[in-house]
Short mmCIF file of C-alpha atoms and ligand atoms in Angstrom, two decimals:
data_model
loop_
_atom_site.label_atom_id
_atom_site.label_comp_id
_atom_site.label_asym_id
_atom_site.label_seq_id
_atom_site.Cartn_x
_atom_site.Cartn_y
_atom_site.Cartn_z
CA MET A 193 135.99 66.94 121.68
CA PRO A 194 133.59 64.28 122.74
CA LEU A 195 130.76 65.15 125.16
CA GLN A 196 131.41 63.78 128.51
CA ILE A 197 129.15 63.51 131.23
CA GLY A 198 130.77 62.54 134.54
CA PRO A 199 132.67 59.19 133.54
CA TYR A 200 130.64 58.64 130.45
CA GLN A 201 131.90 59.74 127.01
CA LEU A 202 128.79 59.78 124.76
CA PRO A 203 128.77 58.41 121.34
CA SER A 204 127.26 61.52 120.20
CA LYS A 205 126.76 65.20 120.68
CA LEU A 206 122.77 65.00 119.80
CA LEU A 207 120.67 64.06 122.55
CA LEU A 208 117.15 63.04 123.08
CA ALA A 209 114.90 65.71 124.80
CA PRO A 210 112.71 64.13 127.60
CA MET A 211 109.39 64.08 126.67
CA ALA A 212 106.54 62.82 128.83
CA GLY A 213 104.33 60.27 127.11
CA ILE A 214 106.91 59.93 124.30
CA THR A 215 110.22 59.16 125.37
CA ASP A 216 109.42 55.67 126.73
CA ARG A 217 111.82 52.57 126.38
CA PRO A 218 110.80 51.83 122.81
CA TYR A 219 111.24 55.25 121.76
CA ARG A 220 114.69 55.79 123.64
CA ASP A 221 115.97 52.41 121.82
CA VAL A 222 114.90 53.64 118.28
CA CYS A 223 116.61 56.97 118.84
CA ARG A 224 119.88 55.50 120.36
CA LEU A 225 119.99 52.90 117.20
CA TYR A 226 120.43 56.11 115.05
CA GLY A 227 122.79 57.79 117.16
CA ALA A 228 121.04 59.62 120.11
CA GLY A 229 124.15 60.20 122.47
CA LEU A 230 121.77 60.10 125.76
CA ALA A 231 118.05 59.49 125.70
CA ALA A 232 116.76 60.28 129.20
CA SER A 233 113.49 58.62 130.70
CA GLU A 234 110.23 60.50 130.63
CA MET A 235 110.15 62.48 133.76
CA LEU A 236 109.50 60.83 136.87
CA THR A 237 107.58 61.65 139.86
CA SER A 238 109.20 62.15 143.12
CA ASP A 239 106.08 61.14 144.94
CA PRO A 240 107.07 58.14 146.84
CA SER A 241 103.44 56.88 147.01
CA LEU A 242 103.46 56.72 143.12
CA LEU A 243 106.82 54.81 142.51
CA GLN A 244 105.57 51.48 142.57
CA THR A 245 102.67 52.08 140.19
CA ARG A 246 102.47 50.42 136.97
CA LYS A 247 102.68 53.63 135.20
CA THR A 248 105.93 54.66 136.90
CA GLN A 249 107.35 51.06 136.75
CA LEU A 250 107.02 51.52 132.91
CA ARG A 251 108.66 54.98 132.93
CA LEU A 252 111.51 53.89 134.73
CA VAL A 253 115.11 53.20 132.95
CA GLN A 254 115.47 49.45 132.68
CA ASP A 255 118.66 47.65 133.60
CA ASP A 256 119.01 46.05 130.47
CA GLU A 257 119.27 49.67 128.56
CA PRO A 258 122.86 50.36 127.37
CA LEU A 259 124.90 52.82 129.55
CA PRO A 260 124.70 55.62 130.46
CA ARG A 261 121.00 55.55 131.51
CA SER A 262 119.57 58.78 132.52
CA ALA A 263 116.28 59.23 134.72
CA GLN A 264 114.70 62.55 135.19
CA ILE A 265 113.07 63.33 138.06
CA VAL A 266 110.59 66.23 138.86
CA GLY A 267 109.72 67.56 142.34
CA THR A 268 109.70 70.53 144.78
CA GLU A 269 111.22 69.16 148.05
CA PRO A 270 114.98 68.63 148.18
CA GLU A 271 114.56 65.78 150.49
CA VAL A 272 112.01 63.87 148.49
CA MET A 273 113.57 64.62 145.37
CA ALA A 274 116.97 63.11 146.79
CA GLN A 275 115.01 59.85 147.68
CA ALA A 276 113.53 59.71 144.04
CA ALA A 277 117.05 59.91 142.88
CA GLN A 278 118.46 57.28 144.96
CA PHE A 279 115.35 55.03 144.00
CA ASN A 280 116.19 55.43 140.22
CA VAL A 281 119.73 54.76 140.96
CA GLU A 282 118.94 51.89 142.72
CA ASN A 283 116.76 50.57 139.67
CA GLY A 284 119.64 51.12 137.24
CA ALA A 285 120.03 54.92 136.57
CA ASN A 286 123.68 56.08 135.93
CA ILE A 287 122.60 59.59 135.73
CA ILE A 288 119.90 61.69 137.35
CA ASP A 289 118.62 64.54 135.40
CA ILE A 290 116.69 66.99 137.07
CA ASN A 291 113.41 68.75 135.31
CA MET A 292 113.55 72.52 135.96
CA GLY A 293 112.09 73.00 132.29
CA CYS A 294 108.56 71.80 132.25
CA PRO A 295 105.98 74.71 131.68
CA ALA A 296 103.18 72.22 132.46
CA LYS A 297 100.37 73.60 134.84
CA LYS A 298 100.39 70.13 136.63
CA VAL A 299 103.76 70.32 137.50
CA CYS A 300 104.06 74.20 138.03
CA ASN A 301 100.89 74.49 140.23
CA LYS A 302 103.26 72.34 142.56
CA ALA A 303 105.82 75.02 141.85
CA ALA A 304 108.00 72.15 140.26
CA GLY A 305 109.53 72.26 136.83
CA SER A 306 110.38 75.63 135.43
CA ALA A 307 108.54 77.37 138.19
CA LEU A 308 111.35 76.46 140.49
CA MET A 309 113.66 78.97 138.57
CA ARG A 310 111.79 81.51 140.49
CA ASN A 311 113.14 80.72 143.73
CA THR A 312 116.91 80.41 143.49
CA SER A 313 117.66 79.51 147.04
CA LEU A 314 115.46 76.37 146.79
CA VAL A 315 117.14 75.41 143.54
CA LYS A 316 120.31 75.63 145.16
CA LYS A 317 119.11 73.48 148.13
CA ILE A 318 117.71 70.93 145.67
CA LEU A 319 120.76 70.61 143.60
CA ALA A 320 123.03 70.38 146.57
CA THR A 321 120.58 67.67 148.39
CA ILE A 322 120.47 65.38 145.15
CA VAL A 323 124.00 65.69 144.37
CA SER A 324 125.27 64.75 147.62
CA SER A 325 122.80 61.82 147.88
CA VAL A 326 123.61 60.01 144.85
CA ASP A 327 127.04 58.89 143.50
CA VAL A 328 126.37 59.35 139.78
CA PRO A 329 126.51 62.46 137.79
CA VAL A 330 123.53 64.80 138.15
CA THR A 331 122.20 66.90 135.20
CA LEU A 332 119.81 69.67 135.07
CA LYS A 333 117.54 70.92 132.62
CA ILE A 334 116.31 74.53 132.39
CA ARG A 335 114.48 77.17 130.60
CA THR A 336 115.67 80.75 129.99
CA GLY A 337 114.02 81.99 132.95
CA TRP A 338 110.70 82.10 134.83
CA ALA A 339 109.43 85.03 132.57
CA SER A 340 110.46 86.70 129.36
CA SER A 341 111.35 89.68 131.50
CA ASN A 342 112.94 87.74 134.12
CA ARG A 343 115.40 85.45 132.36
CA ASN A 344 117.55 84.19 135.17
CA ALA A 345 119.01 81.25 133.52
CA LEU A 346 122.77 82.55 133.72
CA GLU A 347 122.20 82.88 137.68
CA ILE A 348 120.87 79.19 137.63
CA ALA A 349 123.84 78.13 135.55
CA LYS A 350 126.39 79.49 137.87
CA ILE A 351 124.41 77.94 140.80
CA ALA A 352 124.38 74.45 139.01
CA GLU A 353 128.06 74.43 138.30
CA ASP A 354 128.83 75.64 141.72
CA GLN A 355 126.63 72.76 143.37
CA GLY A 356 128.35 69.92 141.15
CA ILE A 357 125.93 69.72 138.48
CA SER A 358 127.61 67.69 135.58
CA CYS A 359 125.76 68.70 132.50
CA LEU A 360 123.32 71.74 131.72
CA ALA A 361 120.51 71.44 129.08
CA VAL A 362 118.89 74.96 128.10
CA HIS A 363 115.58 75.30 126.25
CA GLY A 364 115.76 78.71 124.79
CA ARG A 365 112.50 79.69 126.06
CA SER A 366 111.15 81.13 129.32
CA ARG A 367 108.63 79.32 131.23
CA SER A 368 106.02 81.89 130.38
CA GLN A 369 106.25 81.30 126.56
CA ALA A 370 105.51 77.79 127.09
CA PHE A 371 105.79 76.57 123.46
CA MET A 372 104.94 79.82 121.95
CA GLY A 373 107.01 82.11 120.04
CA HIS A 374 110.75 81.04 118.81
CA ALA A 375 113.39 79.70 121.14
CA GLU A 376 116.19 82.30 121.34
CA TYR A 377 119.90 81.27 121.50
CA GLU A 378 121.85 84.25 123.08
CA THR A 379 120.98 83.23 126.43
CA ILE A 380 122.57 79.99 125.83
CA ARG A 381 125.42 81.38 124.18
CA GLN A 382 126.10 83.41 127.32
CA ILE A 383 125.66 80.63 129.76
CA LYS A 384 128.22 78.63 127.72
CA GLN A 385 130.72 81.39 127.89
CA ALA A 386 130.02 81.81 131.60
CA ILE A 387 130.48 78.16 132.85
CA ASN A 388 132.66 75.47 132.44
CA ILE A 389 130.48 72.58 132.57
CA PRO A 390 128.90 70.90 129.22
CA VAL A 391 126.00 72.96 128.05
CA ILE A 392 123.42 71.72 125.74
CA ALA A 393 121.34 73.80 123.53
CA ASN A 394 117.69 72.90 123.06
CA GLY A 395 114.69 74.35 121.07
CA ASP A 396 113.21 74.62 117.66
CA ILE A 397 116.05 72.44 115.99
CA TYR A 398 113.89 71.43 112.75
CA SER A 399 116.50 71.01 110.41
CA ILE A 400 120.07 70.22 109.74
CA GLU A 401 120.75 73.87 109.15
CA ASP A 402 118.97 74.85 112.22
CA ALA A 403 121.42 72.49 114.09
CA LYS A 404 124.64 73.84 112.56
CA PHE A 405 123.48 77.29 113.26
CA ILE A 406 122.73 76.65 117.06
CA PHE A 407 125.75 74.76 117.28
CA ASP A 408 127.96 77.47 115.85
CA TYR A 409 126.14 80.24 117.22
CA THR A 410 125.95 79.07 121.05
CA ASN A 411 129.20 77.08 120.99
CA ALA A 412 127.23 74.50 122.87
CA ASP A 413 128.71 71.17 123.71
CA GLY A 414 125.83 69.46 122.54
CA LEU A 415 122.02 69.65 121.00
CA MET A 416 119.01 68.31 122.67
CA LEU A 417 116.15 67.21 119.83
CA GLY A 418 112.78 67.05 120.99
CA ARG A 419 109.70 67.55 118.60
CA ILE A 420 111.83 67.00 115.17
CA THR A 421 112.43 63.27 116.32
CA HIS A 422 108.69 62.64 116.21
CA GLY A 423 108.09 59.90 113.45
CA GLN A 424 111.89 60.41 112.06
CA PRO A 425 114.26 59.09 114.72
CA TRP A 426 116.83 58.64 111.82
CA ILE A 427 117.07 62.33 112.12
CA PHE A 428 119.92 61.88 114.61
CA LYS A 429 121.86 59.91 112.11
CA GLU A 430 120.98 62.28 109.17
CA ILE A 431 121.99 65.31 111.16
CA ASN A 432 125.32 63.58 112.71
CA ASP A 433 126.34 62.58 108.99
CA LYS A 434 125.90 66.07 107.68
CA LEU A 435 127.48 67.74 110.34
CA ASN A 436 130.30 65.20 110.49
CA GLY A 437 133.35 65.98 112.42
CA HIS A 438 131.54 68.48 114.77
CA PHE A 439 129.09 65.84 116.03
CA LEU A 440 130.28 62.43 115.64
CA SER A 441 133.13 60.34 117.18
CA LYS A 442 132.83 57.58 114.77
CA ASN A 443 132.49 58.77 111.00
CA ILE A 444 130.49 56.23 109.22
CA ILE A 445 128.30 57.93 106.39
CA LYS A 446 125.51 55.75 104.77
CA PRO A 447 122.35 57.25 103.60
CA ILE A 448 119.25 55.67 105.11
CA SER A 449 116.82 54.24 102.61
CA PHE A 450 113.25 54.47 102.35
CA ARG A 451 113.08 50.80 103.00
CA GLU A 452 114.98 51.15 105.95
CA LYS A 453 112.46 53.92 107.33
CA ILE A 454 109.76 51.60 106.77
CA GLU A 455 111.24 48.76 108.72
CA THR A 456 112.19 50.82 111.65
CA THR A 457 108.79 52.27 111.67
CA LEU A 458 107.24 48.53 111.92
CA THR A 459 110.05 47.67 114.47
CA HIS A 460 109.01 50.54 116.60
CA ILE A 461 105.28 49.99 116.55
CA ASP A 462 105.80 46.29 117.28
CA ALA A 463 108.27 47.13 120.29
CA ILE A 464 105.34 49.52 121.77
CA HIS A 465 102.91 46.57 121.32
CA ARG A 466 105.18 44.46 123.28
CA TYR A 467 106.29 46.82 125.94
CA TYR A 468 102.92 47.91 126.80
CA GLY A 469 100.77 45.12 126.13
CA THR A 470 98.57 44.86 123.03
CA ASP A 471 95.45 46.79 124.42
CA GLN A 472 97.36 49.81 125.99
CA GLY A 473 99.96 49.39 122.91
CA VAL A 474 97.62 49.74 120.16
CA ARG A 475 96.55 53.35 121.64
CA ILE A 476 100.12 54.36 122.48
CA ALA A 477 101.04 53.37 118.86
CA ARG A 478 98.45 55.80 117.25
CA LYS A 479 100.36 59.00 117.96
CA HIS A 480 103.69 57.45 116.70
CA ILE A 481 101.97 56.30 113.44
CA GLY A 482 100.66 59.57 112.97
CA TRP A 483 104.06 61.07 113.06
CA TYR A 484 105.65 58.34 110.86
CA LEU A 485 102.89 58.76 108.23
CA TYR A 486 103.45 62.36 108.17
CA ASN A 487 107.14 62.04 107.39
CA LEU A 488 106.79 59.10 105.12
CA THR A 489 103.98 60.41 102.84
CA ASN A 490 105.93 63.71 102.60
CA GLN A 491 103.33 65.48 104.38
CA ASP A 492 100.56 64.86 101.74
CA GLN A 493 97.60 66.14 103.79
CA VAL A 494 94.79 64.37 102.01
CA LEU A 495 96.61 60.91 101.88
CA LEU A 496 97.71 61.36 105.58
CA LYS A 497 93.92 61.99 106.47
CA LYS A 498 92.85 58.85 104.68
CA LEU A 499 95.46 56.79 106.09
CA LYS A 500 95.00 58.11 109.59
CA ARG A 501 91.11 57.41 109.29
CA GLU A 502 91.79 53.86 108.40
CA LEU A 503 94.59 53.05 110.66
CA PHE A 504 93.40 54.68 113.93
CA THR A 505 89.88 52.84 114.24
CA ILE A 506 91.64 49.59 114.44
CA ALA A 507 91.59 48.30 118.10
CA ASP A 508 93.66 45.29 117.46
CA ALA A 509 97.65 45.02 117.52
CA PRO A 510 98.30 42.50 115.17
CA THR A 511 95.73 44.12 112.87
CA GLN A 512 97.18 47.54 113.39
CA LEU A 513 100.63 46.50 112.50
CA ASN A 514 99.63 44.33 109.46
CA HIS A 515 97.63 47.13 107.99
CA LEU A 516 100.47 49.64 108.72
CA GLU A 517 102.85 47.28 106.97
CA SER A 518 100.49 47.00 103.84
CA VAL A 519 100.01 50.98 103.83
CA LEU A 520 103.67 51.64 104.13
CA ASN A 521 104.46 48.88 101.21
CA LYS A 522 102.41 50.93 98.98
CA LEU A 523 104.03 54.41 99.39
C1 FMN B 701 104.99 66.16 124.61
C2 FMN B 701 106.42 66.98 125.26
C3 FMN B 701 106.37 66.40 126.56
C4 FMN B 701 107.61 67.07 127.09
N1 FMN B 701 107.95 66.47 128.26
C5 FMN B 701 109.16 66.81 129.02
C6 FMN B 701 109.52 66.40 130.31
O1 FMN B 701 108.89 65.22 130.77
N2 FMN B 701 110.51 66.94 130.75
C7 FMN B 701 111.34 68.01 130.27
O2 FMN B 701 112.44 68.35 130.76
N3 FMN B 701 110.97 68.60 129.06
C8 FMN B 701 109.74 68.16 128.52
N4 FMN B 701 109.57 68.90 127.30
C9 FMN B 701 110.41 69.68 126.56
C10 FMN B 701 111.41 69.17 125.72
O3 FMN B 701 112.19 68.32 126.53
C11 FMN B 701 112.03 70.18 125.03
O4 FMN B 701 112.84 71.09 126.03
C12 FMN B 701 111.18 70.98 124.07
O5 FMN B 701 110.28 70.26 123.43
C13 FMN B 701 111.89 72.08 123.06
O6 FMN B 701 112.52 71.23 122.12
P1 FMN B 701 112.23 70.88 120.79
O7 FMN B 701 111.92 72.42 120.17
O8 FMN B 701 113.45 70.19 120.27
O9 FMN B 701 111.02 70.20 120.79
C14 FMN B 701 108.49 68.37 126.39
C15 FMN B 701 108.08 68.52 125.31
C16 FMN B 701 107.03 68.16 124.79
C17 FMN B 701 106.76 68.58 123.15
#
């Protein structure tokens, strides 16, 4: 059965995880190209004084992006978050995603992100206020709980369903685990059994085998991929193809050639330069170049170090792109 969020039937059951500083417009585009069924924006502040800054404007979903466009918001106050949700809808978002999964100190000191999971009555108020303030589907992303000893994700999941949330993504770690240890999927399995809205499993999917195991174990309606996508956006197609039948609504199987991977890398880096402008673009491109090289050199550490040294000192965008092209053509 295809994955449905509100009126939107998604083209695949593999979703791109929102990642601050990474899932910008060029990244969302390249992941969608390879079959990400949904690619939410980086998390957006709810602070009205920051909505017009260049940084926020670049992070918003764009109205020429394919539908549905999901904007992720983070905050602590129901009314302020509802206004941020409305702002994003007015700016072209068709889905509002609420971040209750981020463990970052900056967010949690304000008791936002996953810190909110401690306060279930506030969670309820936030969800109810946002759902009633916009006429688009509202989705929620959570962790398994505030602390490993207090995994209350099941309780939050039931609140989410009751308050009209259209889809729930669960990262199989507690807030206190941050990114340490390994994700667990038992909580996600229990949530899937307990509620009727779509449940998306997330956390530590690093291979096609992981994807298959987690999909089968949790019986989730979809999977969300985060770090595995770095420097290999084609992983969406590779997983979709391998698990064909489970995951794909359109069955097209064609392996991705090395040449195509090189071309995708260059197109993505060029898109970053164009999106941010060459000065900022050249800096933002570096981490992506590092990730692409990691994958395209088959993790050859010595070669990787040498290429990174060469490429990371370049401060000019066209030179960065040209040098990258010549490096990749020699691989
Ligand atoms: C660099 C980075 C930034 C992230 N930013 C966000 C964010 O803005 N919102 C959010 O809900 N989760 C964020 N996450 C968490 C991811 O969405 C995801 O839940 C987590 O990485 C686990 O999935 P993975 O093991 O597939 O990477 C971030 C993760 C990383 C690595």
